[in-house]
mmCIF file of C-alpha atoms in Angstrom:
data_model
loop_
_atom_site.group_PDB
_atom_site.id
_atom_site.type_symbol
_atom_site.label_atom_id
_atom_site.label_comp_id
_atom_site.label_asym_id
_atom_site.label_seq_id
_atom_site.Cartn_x
_atom_site.Cartn_y
_atom_site.Cartn_z
ATOM 1 C CA UNK A 1 -10.742 -13.782 19.473
ATOM 2 C CA UNK A 2 -12.588 -10.526 18.996
ATOM 3 C CA UNK A 3 -9.588 -8.273 18.999
ATOM 4 C CA UNK A 4 -10.233 -4.880 17.376
ATOM 5 C CA UNK A 5 -7.900 -3.814 14.576
ATOM 6 C CA UNK A 6 -7.152 -0.352 13.253
ATOM 7 C CA UNK A 7 -6.315 -1.598 9.759
ATOM 8 C CA UNK A 8 -6.788 -4.934 8.031
ATOM 9 C CA UNK A 9 -5.009 -5.061 4.673
ATOM 10 C CA UNK A 10 -5.681 -7.554 1.882
ATOM 11 C CA UNK A 11 -3.228 -8.505 -0.851
ATOM 12 C CA UNK A 12 0.254 -9.517 -1.856
ATOM 13 C CA UNK A 13 3.015 -10.451 0.538
ATOM 14 C CA UNK A 14 6.192 -11.169 -1.390
ATOM 15 C CA UNK A 15 9.954 -10.963 -1.514
ATOM 16 C CA UNK A 16 11.631 -7.912 -3.036
ATOM 17 C CA UNK A 17 15.144 -8.756 -4.128
ATOM 18 C CA UNK A 18 16.905 -5.396 -3.920
ATOM 19 C CA UNK A 19 20.362 -4.722 -5.408
ATOM 20 C CA UNK A 20 23.086 -4.397 -2.788
ATOM 21 C CA UNK A 21 26.398 -4.008 -4.563
ATOM 22 C CA UNK A 22 28.485 -6.310 -6.745
ATOM 23 C CA UNK A 23 30.437 -9.468 -6.062
ATOM 24 C CA UNK A 24 33.384 -10.938 -7.979
ATOM 25 C CA UNK A 25 33.508 -10.110 -11.709
ATOM 26 C CA UNK A 26 30.617 -7.652 -11.413
ATOM 27 C CA UNK A 27 28.019 -10.235 -10.439
ATOM 28 C CA UNK A 28 25.100 -8.294 -8.996
ATOM 29 C CA UNK A 29 24.237 -9.040 -5.372
ATOM 30 C CA UNK A 30 20.612 -9.013 -4.250
ATOM 31 C CA UNK A 31 19.255 -8.612 -0.756
ATOM 32 C CA UNK A 32 16.130 -10.515 0.323
ATOM 33 C CA UNK A 33 13.641 -7.930 1.566
ATOM 34 C CA UNK A 34 10.072 -8.587 2.697
ATOM 35 C CA UNK A 35 7.560 -6.606 0.628
ATOM 36 C CA UNK A 36 4.172 -6.379 -1.022
ATOM 37 C CA UNK A 37 2.323 -3.074 -0.752
ATOM 38 C CA UNK A 38 -0.557 -4.179 1.543
ATOM 39 C CA UNK A 39 1.948 -5.927 3.816
ATOM 40 C CA UNK A 40 4.112 -2.793 3.926
ATOM 41 C CA UNK A 41 1.080 -0.716 4.929
ATOM 42 C CA UNK A 42 0.125 -3.114 7.721
ATOM 43 C CA UNK A 43 3.676 -3.162 9.122
ATOM 44 C CA UNK A 44 3.809 0.636 9.011
ATOM 45 C CA UNK A 45 0.543 0.908 10.991
ATOM 46 C CA UNK A 46 1.863 -1.571 13.536
ATOM 47 C CA UNK A 47 5.255 0.137 13.905
ATOM 48 C CA UNK A 48 3.505 3.430 14.605
ATOM 49 C CA UNK A 49 1.590 1.781 17.443
ATOM 50 C CA UNK A 50 -1.650 0.755 15.707
ATOM 51 C CA UNK A 51 -3.146 -2.731 15.528
ATOM 52 C CA UNK A 52 -2.831 -4.238 12.056
ATOM 53 C CA UNK A 53 -3.736 -7.502 10.340
ATOM 54 C CA UNK A 54 -2.969 -8.910 6.888
ATOM 55 C CA UNK A 55 -5.010 -11.290 4.751
ATOM 56 C CA UNK A 56 -2.723 -12.933 2.215
ATOM 57 C CA UNK A 57 -1.276 -16.162 0.866
ATOM 58 C CA UNK A 58 2.337 -17.250 0.500
ATOM 59 C CA UNK A 59 4.037 -20.465 -0.593
ATOM 60 C CA UNK A 60 4.876 -23.195 1.888
ATOM 61 C CA UNK A 61 8.551 -22.506 1.150
ATOM 62 C CA UNK A 62 11.519 -20.752 2.764
ATOM 63 C CA UNK A 63 10.292 -17.351 1.587
ATOM 64 C CA UNK A 64 6.720 -17.840 2.830
ATOM 65 C CA UNK A 65 7.864 -18.843 6.304
ATOM 66 C CA UNK A 66 10.368 -15.984 6.408
ATOM 67 C CA UNK A 67 7.549 -13.531 5.528
ATOM 68 C CA UNK A 68 5.304 -14.858 8.295
ATOM 69 C CA UNK A 69 8.162 -14.419 10.792
ATOM 70 C CA UNK A 70 8.672 -10.842 9.635
ATOM 71 C CA UNK A 71 4.995 -9.992 10.167
ATOM 72 C CA UNK A 72 5.031 -11.598 13.608
ATOM 73 C CA UNK A 73 8.192 -9.715 14.552
ATOM 74 C CA UNK A 74 6.356 -6.481 13.706
ATOM 75 C CA UNK A 75 3.212 -7.498 15.638
ATOM 76 C CA UNK A 76 1.010 -7.800 12.555
ATOM 77 C CA UNK A 77 -1.818 -10.319 13.080
ATOM 78 C CA UNK A 78 -1.128 -13.345 10.818
ATOM 79 C CA UNK A 79 -4.183 -15.521 11.375
ATOM 80 C CA UNK A 80 -5.401 -14.390 7.937
ATOM 81 C CA UNK A 81 -2.146 -15.539 6.311
ATOM 82 C CA UNK A 82 -2.448 -18.805 4.374
ATOM 83 C CA UNK A 83 0.172 -21.172 2.968
ATOM 84 C CA UNK A 84 -0.087 -22.837 -0.443
ATOM 85 C CA UNK A 85 1.429 -26.293 -0.889
ATOM 86 C CA UNK A 86 1.204 -26.077 -4.674
ATOM 87 C CA UNK A 87 2.270 -22.534 -5.590
ATOM 88 C CA UNK A 88 5.410 -20.654 -4.585
ATOM 89 C CA UNK A 89 5.763 -17.283 -2.876
ATOM 90 C CA UNK A 90 5.805 -14.371 -5.351
ATOM 91 C CA UNK A 91 9.231 -12.809 -5.994
ATOM 92 C CA UNK A 92 10.036 -9.350 -7.352
ATOM 93 C CA UNK A 93 13.484 -8.274 -8.508
ATOM 94 C CA UNK A 94 14.026 -4.543 -8.119
ATOM 95 C CA UNK A 95 16.435 -2.502 -10.200
ATOM 96 C CA UNK A 96 17.446 0.950 -8.986
ATOM 97 C CA UNK A 97 18.710 3.815 -11.124
ATOM 98 C CA UNK A 98 21.124 6.461 -9.850
ATOM 99 C CA UNK A 99 18.252 8.488 -8.380
ATOM 100 C CA UNK A 100 17.000 5.557 -6.291
ATOM 101 C CA UNK A 101 13.976 5.127 -8.612
ATOM 102 C CA UNK A 102 13.057 1.554 -9.373
ATOM 103 C CA UNK A 103 11.742 -0.914 -11.921
ATOM 104 C CA UNK A 104 10.406 -4.401 -11.153
ATOM 105 C CA UNK A 105 10.657 -7.884 -12.699
ATOM 106 C CA UNK A 106 8.148 -10.324 -11.217
ATOM 107 C CA UNK A 107 8.252 -14.101 -10.775
ATOM 108 C CA UNK A 108 4.523 -14.700 -10.406
ATOM 109 C CA UNK A 109 2.890 -17.055 -12.897
ATOM 110 C CA UNK A 110 0.999 -17.673 -10.722
ATOM 111 C CA UNK A 111 2.351 -16.619 -7.339
ATOM 112 C CA UNK A 112 0.771 -17.826 -4.102
ATOM 113 C CA UNK A 113 -0.804 -14.400 -3.471
ATOM 114 C CA UNK A 114 -3.059 -14.783 -6.542
ATOM 115 C CA UNK A 115 -4.421 -18.158 -5.397
ATOM 116 C CA UNK A 116 -6.363 -16.978 -2.329
ATOM 117 C CA UNK A 117 -10.048 -17.914 -2.605
ATOM 118 C CA UNK A 118 -13.180 -16.180 -1.243
ATOM 119 C CA UNK A 119 -13.837 -19.120 1.095
ATOM 120 C CA UNK A 120 -10.371 -18.882 2.652
ATOM 121 C CA UNK A 121 -10.731 -15.326 3.940
ATOM 122 C CA UNK A 122 -10.904 -14.655 7.677
ATOM 123 C CA UNK A 123 -13.919 -12.332 7.579
ATOM 124 C CA UNK A 124 -13.761 -11.823 11.342
ATOM 125 C CA UNK A 125 -10.597 -9.742 10.894
ATOM 126 C CA UNK A 126 -12.441 -7.418 8.508
ATOM 127 C CA UNK A 127 -15.529 -7.199 10.706
ATOM 128 C CA UNK A 128 -13.412 -6.064 13.670
ATOM 129 C CA UNK A 129 -11.430 -3.456 11.725
ATOM 130 C CA UNK A 130 -11.842 0.305 11.479
ATOM 131 C CA UNK A 131 -10.142 0.427 8.057
ATOM 132 C CA UNK A 132 -10.026 -2.143 5.249
ATOM 133 C CA UNK A 133 -7.162 -1.503 2.819
ATOM 134 C CA UNK A 134 -6.348 -3.106 -0.540
ATOM 135 C CA UNK A 135 -4.434 -2.608 -3.790
ATOM 136 C CA UNK A 136 -5.008 -3.707 -7.381
ATOM 137 C CA UNK A 137 -2.465 -6.536 -7.702
ATOM 138 C CA UNK A 138 -5.062 -9.056 -6.468
ATOM 139 C CA UNK A 139 -7.175 -8.137 -9.511
ATOM 140 C CA UNK A 140 -4.701 -9.450 -12.099
ATOM 141 C CA UNK A 141 -5.765 -13.105 -11.742
ATOM 142 C CA UNK A 142 -8.416 -15.445 -10.391
ATOM 143 C CA UNK A 143 -9.192 -16.578 -7.738
ATOM 144 C CA UNK A 144 -7.600 -13.622 -5.880
ATOM 145 C CA UNK A 145 -9.784 -11.211 -7.849
ATOM 146 C CA UNK A 146 -13.010 -12.850 -6.612
ATOM 147 C CA UNK A 147 -11.532 -13.058 -3.114
ATOM 148 C CA UNK A 148 -10.824 -9.316 -3.084
ATOM 149 C CA UNK A 149 -14.339 -8.509 -4.318
ATOM 150 C CA UNK A 150 -15.849 -10.703 -1.586
ATOM 151 C CA UNK A 151 -13.641 -9.093 1.064
ATOM 152 C CA UNK A 152 -14.398 -5.543 -0.130
ATOM 153 C CA UNK A 153 -18.154 -6.203 -0.222
ATOM 154 C CA UNK A 154 -17.993 -7.578 3.303
ATOM 155 C CA UNK A 155 -15.905 -4.605 4.506
ATOM 156 C CA UNK A 156 -18.467 -2.139 3.156
ATOM 157 C CA UNK A 157 -21.310 -4.023 4.877
ATOM 158 C CA UNK A 158 -19.273 -4.082 8.091
ATOM 159 C CA UNK A 159 -18.955 -0.285 8.043
ATOM 160 C CA UNK A 160 -15.189 -0.171 7.558
ATOM 161 C CA UNK A 161 -13.503 2.889 6.083
ATOM 162 C CA UNK A 162 -12.229 1.618 2.722
ATOM 163 C CA UNK A 163 -8.724 2.562 1.578
ATOM 164 C CA UNK A 164 -7.469 1.804 -1.938
ATOM 165 C CA UNK A 165 -4.018 2.203 -3.457
ATOM 166 C CA UNK A 166 -4.054 0.972 -7.091
ATOM 167 C CA UNK A 167 -0.278 0.540 -7.027
ATOM 168 C CA UNK A 168 0.045 0.077 -10.779
ATOM 169 C CA UNK A 169 2.553 -2.578 -11.829
ATOM 170 C CA UNK A 170 2.240 -2.748 -15.615
ATOM 171 C CA UNK A 171 4.264 -5.994 -16.127
ATOM 172 C CA UNK A 172 1.671 -7.952 -14.111
ATOM 173 C CA UNK A 173 -1.270 -7.149 -16.411
ATOM 174 C CA UNK A 174 -2.119 -8.823 -19.717
ATOM 175 C CA UNK A 175 -2.701 -5.404 -21.280
ATOM 176 C CA UNK A 176 -3.200 -1.779 -20.280
ATOM 177 C CA UNK A 177 -6.937 -1.687 -20.994
ATOM 178 C CA UNK A 178 -7.551 -4.598 -18.670
ATOM 179 C CA UNK A 179 -5.391 -2.927 -16.035
ATOM 180 C CA UNK A 180 -7.271 0.363 -16.343
ATOM 181 C CA UNK A 181 -10.741 -1.219 -16.322
ATOM 182 C CA UNK A 182 -9.925 -3.460 -13.367
ATOM 183 C CA UNK A 183 -8.424 -0.606 -11.359
ATOM 184 C CA UNK A 184 -11.412 1.639 -12.095
ATOM 185 C CA UNK A 185 -13.861 -1.130 -11.152
ATOM 186 C CA UNK A 186 -12.765 -0.873 -7.497
ATOM 187 C CA UNK A 187 -12.976 2.929 -7.191
ATOM 188 C CA UNK A 188 -16.662 2.948 -6.095
ATOM 189 C CA UNK A 189 -15.690 0.988 -2.966
ATOM 190 C CA UNK A 190 -13.148 3.513 -1.745
ATOM 191 C CA UNK A 191 -13.496 6.277 0.840
ATOM 192 C CA UNK A 192 -9.781 7.049 0.561
ATOM 193 C CA UNK A 193 -7.891 6.708 -2.718
ATOM 194 C CA UNK A 194 -4.126 7.133 -2.814
ATOM 195 C CA UNK A 195 -2.492 7.448 -6.234
ATOM 196 C CA UNK A 196 0.822 8.642 -7.599
ATOM 197 C CA UNK A 197 0.766 11.306 -10.323
ATOM 198 C CA UNK A 198 1.406 8.568 -12.932
ATOM 199 C CA UNK A 199 -1.474 6.470 -11.590
ATOM 200 C CA UNK A 200 -3.804 9.479 -11.631
ATOM 201 C CA UNK A 201 -2.920 10.062 -15.264
ATOM 202 C CA UNK A 202 -3.273 6.346 -16.066
ATOM 203 C CA UNK A 203 -6.819 6.281 -14.640
ATOM 204 C CA UNK A 204 -8.095 9.688 -15.793
ATOM 205 C CA UNK A 205 -5.947 10.465 -18.866
ATOM 206 C CA UNK A 206 -5.197 13.800 -17.179
ATOM 207 C CA UNK A 207 -1.692 14.973 -16.195
ATOM 208 C CA UNK A 208 -2.868 18.138 -14.484
ATOM 209 C CA UNK A 209 -3.253 17.667 -10.709
ATOM 210 C CA UNK A 210 -6.234 20.019 -10.412
ATOM 211 C CA UNK A 211 -8.175 18.368 -13.269
ATOM 212 C CA UNK A 212 -7.152 14.755 -12.610
ATOM 213 C CA UNK A 213 -8.031 14.861 -8.917
ATOM 214 C CA UNK A 214 -11.374 16.507 -9.733
ATOM 215 C CA UNK A 215 -12.286 13.706 -12.152
ATOM 216 C CA UNK A 216 -11.460 11.117 -9.471
ATOM 217 C CA UNK A 217 -13.459 12.980 -6.855
ATOM 218 C CA UNK A 218 -16.536 13.782 -8.957
ATOM 219 C CA UNK A 219 -16.812 10.936 -11.442
ATOM 220 C CA UNK A 220 -16.136 8.200 -8.888
ATOM 221 C CA UNK A 221 -17.618 9.890 -5.814
ATOM 222 C CA UNK A 222 -14.446 9.618 -3.748
ATOM 223 C CA UNK A 223 -14.495 11.373 -0.373
ATOM 224 C CA UNK A 224 -10.761 11.819 -0.231
ATOM 225 C CA UNK A 225 -8.280 11.648 -3.098
ATOM 226 C CA UNK A 226 -4.603 11.711 -2.139
ATOM 227 C CA UNK A 227 -1.941 12.189 -4.819
ATOM 228 C CA UNK A 228 1.660 11.531 -3.819
ATOM 229 C CA UNK A 229 4.176 13.706 -5.669
ATOM 230 C CA UNK A 230 7.493 12.075 -4.741
ATOM 231 C CA UNK A 231 10.085 14.652 -3.732
ATOM 232 C CA UNK A 232 7.469 17.400 -4.193
ATOM 233 C CA UNK A 233 5.359 16.088 -1.331
ATOM 234 C CA UNK A 234 1.685 15.273 -1.690
ATOM 235 C CA UNK A 235 -1.736 16.736 -2.379
ATOM 236 C CA UNK A 236 -5.275 15.890 -1.408
ATOM 237 C CA UNK A 237 -8.746 16.738 -2.586
ATOM 238 C CA UNK A 238 -12.011 16.686 -0.666
ATOM 239 C CA UNK A 239 -14.880 18.001 -2.781
ATOM 240 C CA UNK A 240 -13.859 21.369 -4.202
ATOM 241 C CA UNK A 241 -10.820 21.751 -1.983
ATOM 242 C CA UNK A 242 -7.381 20.826 -3.342
ATOM 243 C CA UNK A 243 -4.424 21.349 -1.023
ATOM 244 C CA UNK A 244 -0.747 20.489 -1.382
ATOM 245 C CA UNK A 245 1.731 19.596 1.332
ATOM 246 C CA UNK A 246 5.489 20.036 0.942
ATOM 247 C CA UNK A 247 7.851 17.085 1.392
ATOM 248 C CA UNK A 248 10.520 17.014 4.064
ATOM 249 C CA UNK A 249 13.541 18.076 2.039
ATOM 250 C CA UNK A 250 16.158 17.370 4.686
ATOM 251 C CA UNK A 251 16.402 13.717 3.682
ATOM 252 C CA UNK A 252 18.635 11.915 1.237
ATOM 253 C CA UNK A 253 16.772 9.305 -0.820
ATOM 254 C CA UNK A 254 18.510 5.933 -0.967
ATOM 255 C CA UNK A 255 15.639 3.690 -2.072
ATOM 256 C CA UNK A 256 12.083 4.820 -2.822
ATOM 257 C CA UNK A 257 10.649 1.283 -2.423
ATOM 258 C CA UNK A 258 7.768 1.392 0.049
ATOM 259 C CA UNK A 259 7.646 5.186 0.377
ATOM 260 C CA UNK A 260 4.019 5.359 -0.773
ATOM 261 C CA UNK A 261 3.139 2.525 1.614
ATOM 262 C CA UNK A 262 4.831 4.287 4.530
ATOM 263 C CA UNK A 263 2.881 7.410 3.571
ATOM 264 C CA UNK A 264 -0.432 5.577 3.427
ATOM 265 C CA UNK A 265 0.214 3.456 6.517
ATOM 266 C CA UNK A 266 0.940 6.615 8.497
ATOM 267 C CA UNK A 267 -2.115 8.368 7.073
ATOM 268 C CA UNK A 268 -4.425 5.444 7.904
ATOM 269 C CA UNK A 269 -2.925 5.240 11.389
ATOM 270 C CA UNK A 270 -3.823 8.925 11.831
ATOM 271 C CA UNK A 271 -7.369 8.284 10.618
ATOM 272 C CA UNK A 272 -7.893 5.538 13.193
ATOM 273 C CA UNK A 273 -6.436 7.645 16.008
ATOM 274 C CA UNK A 274 -8.830 10.492 15.247
ATOM 275 C CA UNK A 275 -11.770 8.286 14.278
ATOM 276 C CA UNK A 276 -12.706 10.416 11.274
ATOM 277 C CA UNK A 277 -15.638 9.022 9.340
ATOM 278 C CA UNK A 278 -16.488 11.917 7.037
ATOM 279 C CA UNK A 279 -13.556 13.392 5.133
ATOM 280 C CA UNK A 280 -15.684 15.884 3.237
ATOM 281 C CA UNK A 281 -16.884 17.320 6.540
ATOM 282 C CA UNK A 282 -13.457 17.153 8.180
ATOM 283 C CA UNK A 283 -11.608 20.366 8.936
ATOM 284 C CA UNK A 284 -8.842 20.880 6.325
ATOM 285 C CA UNK A 285 -6.484 21.792 9.172
ATOM 286 C CA UNK A 286 -6.850 18.251 10.560
ATOM 287 C CA UNK A 287 -6.294 16.635 7.155
ATOM 288 C CA UNK A 288 -3.271 18.936 6.622
ATOM 289 C CA UNK A 289 -1.796 17.631 9.893
ATOM 290 C CA UNK A 290 -2.418 14.027 8.882
ATOM 291 C CA UNK A 291 -0.826 14.608 5.467
ATOM 292 C CA UNK A 292 2.218 16.190 7.080
ATOM 293 C CA UNK A 293 2.566 13.196 9.415
ATOM 294 C CA UNK A 294 2.320 10.856 6.401
ATOM 295 C CA UNK A 295 4.921 12.898 4.461
ATOM 296 C CA UNK A 296 7.309 12.568 7.403
ATOM 297 C CA UNK A 297 6.879 8.772 7.488
ATOM 298 C CA UNK A 298 7.531 8.550 3.717
ATOM 299 C CA UNK A 299 10.635 10.754 4.011
ATOM 300 C CA UNK A 300 12.099 8.481 6.673
ATOM 301 C CA UNK A 301 11.324 5.400 4.575
ATOM 302 C CA UNK A 302 13.318 6.549 1.520
ATOM 303 C CA UNK A 303 16.432 7.007 3.661
ATOM 304 C CA UNK A 304 16.763 3.232 4.062
ATOM 305 C CA UNK A 305 16.818 0.258 1.671
ATOM 306 C CA UNK A 306 13.858 -2.054 1.291
ATOM 307 C CA UNK A 307 10.254 -1.443 2.282
ATOM 308 C CA UNK A 308 9.366 -3.220 5.533
ATOM 309 C CA UNK A 309 12.861 -2.745 7.042
ATOM 310 C CA UNK A 310 12.554 0.989 6.334
ATOM 311 C CA UNK A 311 9.177 1.618 8.017
ATOM 312 C CA UNK A 312 9.626 4.222 10.777
ATOM 313 C CA UNK A 313 8.280 4.201 14.339
ATOM 314 C CA UNK A 314 6.214 6.942 15.961
ATOM 315 C CA UNK A 315 9.058 8.525 17.901
ATOM 316 C CA UNK A 316 11.237 8.916 14.782
ATOM 317 C CA UNK A 317 8.365 10.446 12.791
ATOM 318 C CA UNK A 318 7.645 12.947 15.569
ATOM 319 C CA UNK A 319 11.337 13.802 15.798
ATOM 320 C CA UNK A 320 11.508 14.615 12.070
ATOM 321 C CA UNK A 321 8.323 16.721 12.333
ATOM 322 C CA UNK A 322 9.671 18.665 15.293
ATOM 323 C CA UNK A 323 12.748 19.290 13.129
#
């Protein structure tokens, strides 16, 4: 089964319970949405027409089987998806404020995603992938931490482009120092780092985009640093070049869940279509185009609720870009 994949993602696959109105006597209603940042990225790649795979673990429960069905429906390869008979699927309850911004409460102590072991990984998926993508949520606990390290080491040896989105979720860490040190420990693996402004500041202690991105680029030797700026668009740095890209302002944000994953999925899809290996040597015009494409995917994602259900397809992204 030596299928080639554009992107293989490693990490959490979970349920996001998203608010969807109120029932009798103001009881809050929640909607069961499939989520987990690496899973969102893989679905986005697949919906745009790329070949994607996910390495993850869910519980052998109604949620785990539902999540596998969702991946299959979106043509994401699931042979790297494992089921735990002892630990349940991770759940996240999302609360939205009036601007569509969200906070999370997690049911994960442990969750099945943190119980994946190095020996359970399908290394063939990584070997046959152009891009290996991961986040930091696998680093919060063992054995998933060791599993991620083994997978990342193997991906580097296999010549994959390595993509990393720290995706900081403070409630899941024992303390902030551990979170920071763990997140930083994976930076040397990455060719592409995607952070939000808050995550950049968390890692570097620097709020200023120019300074923070420079620290990430120089101190950690990152080829390409992407900083997403929410409604202000995004920015990227390669070496001494820092460029910003405006957001698509013709959209009304309903739910920002998954927007960064839609952005990154679209960006990684672009990378695999152009087969760029060296971002520092790449023409800024090409990276500008890829960033614009990614901004369009993120804009479409915030117009709908949930993460995976909101991932756009190629035609819709092109339509928005053609305005």
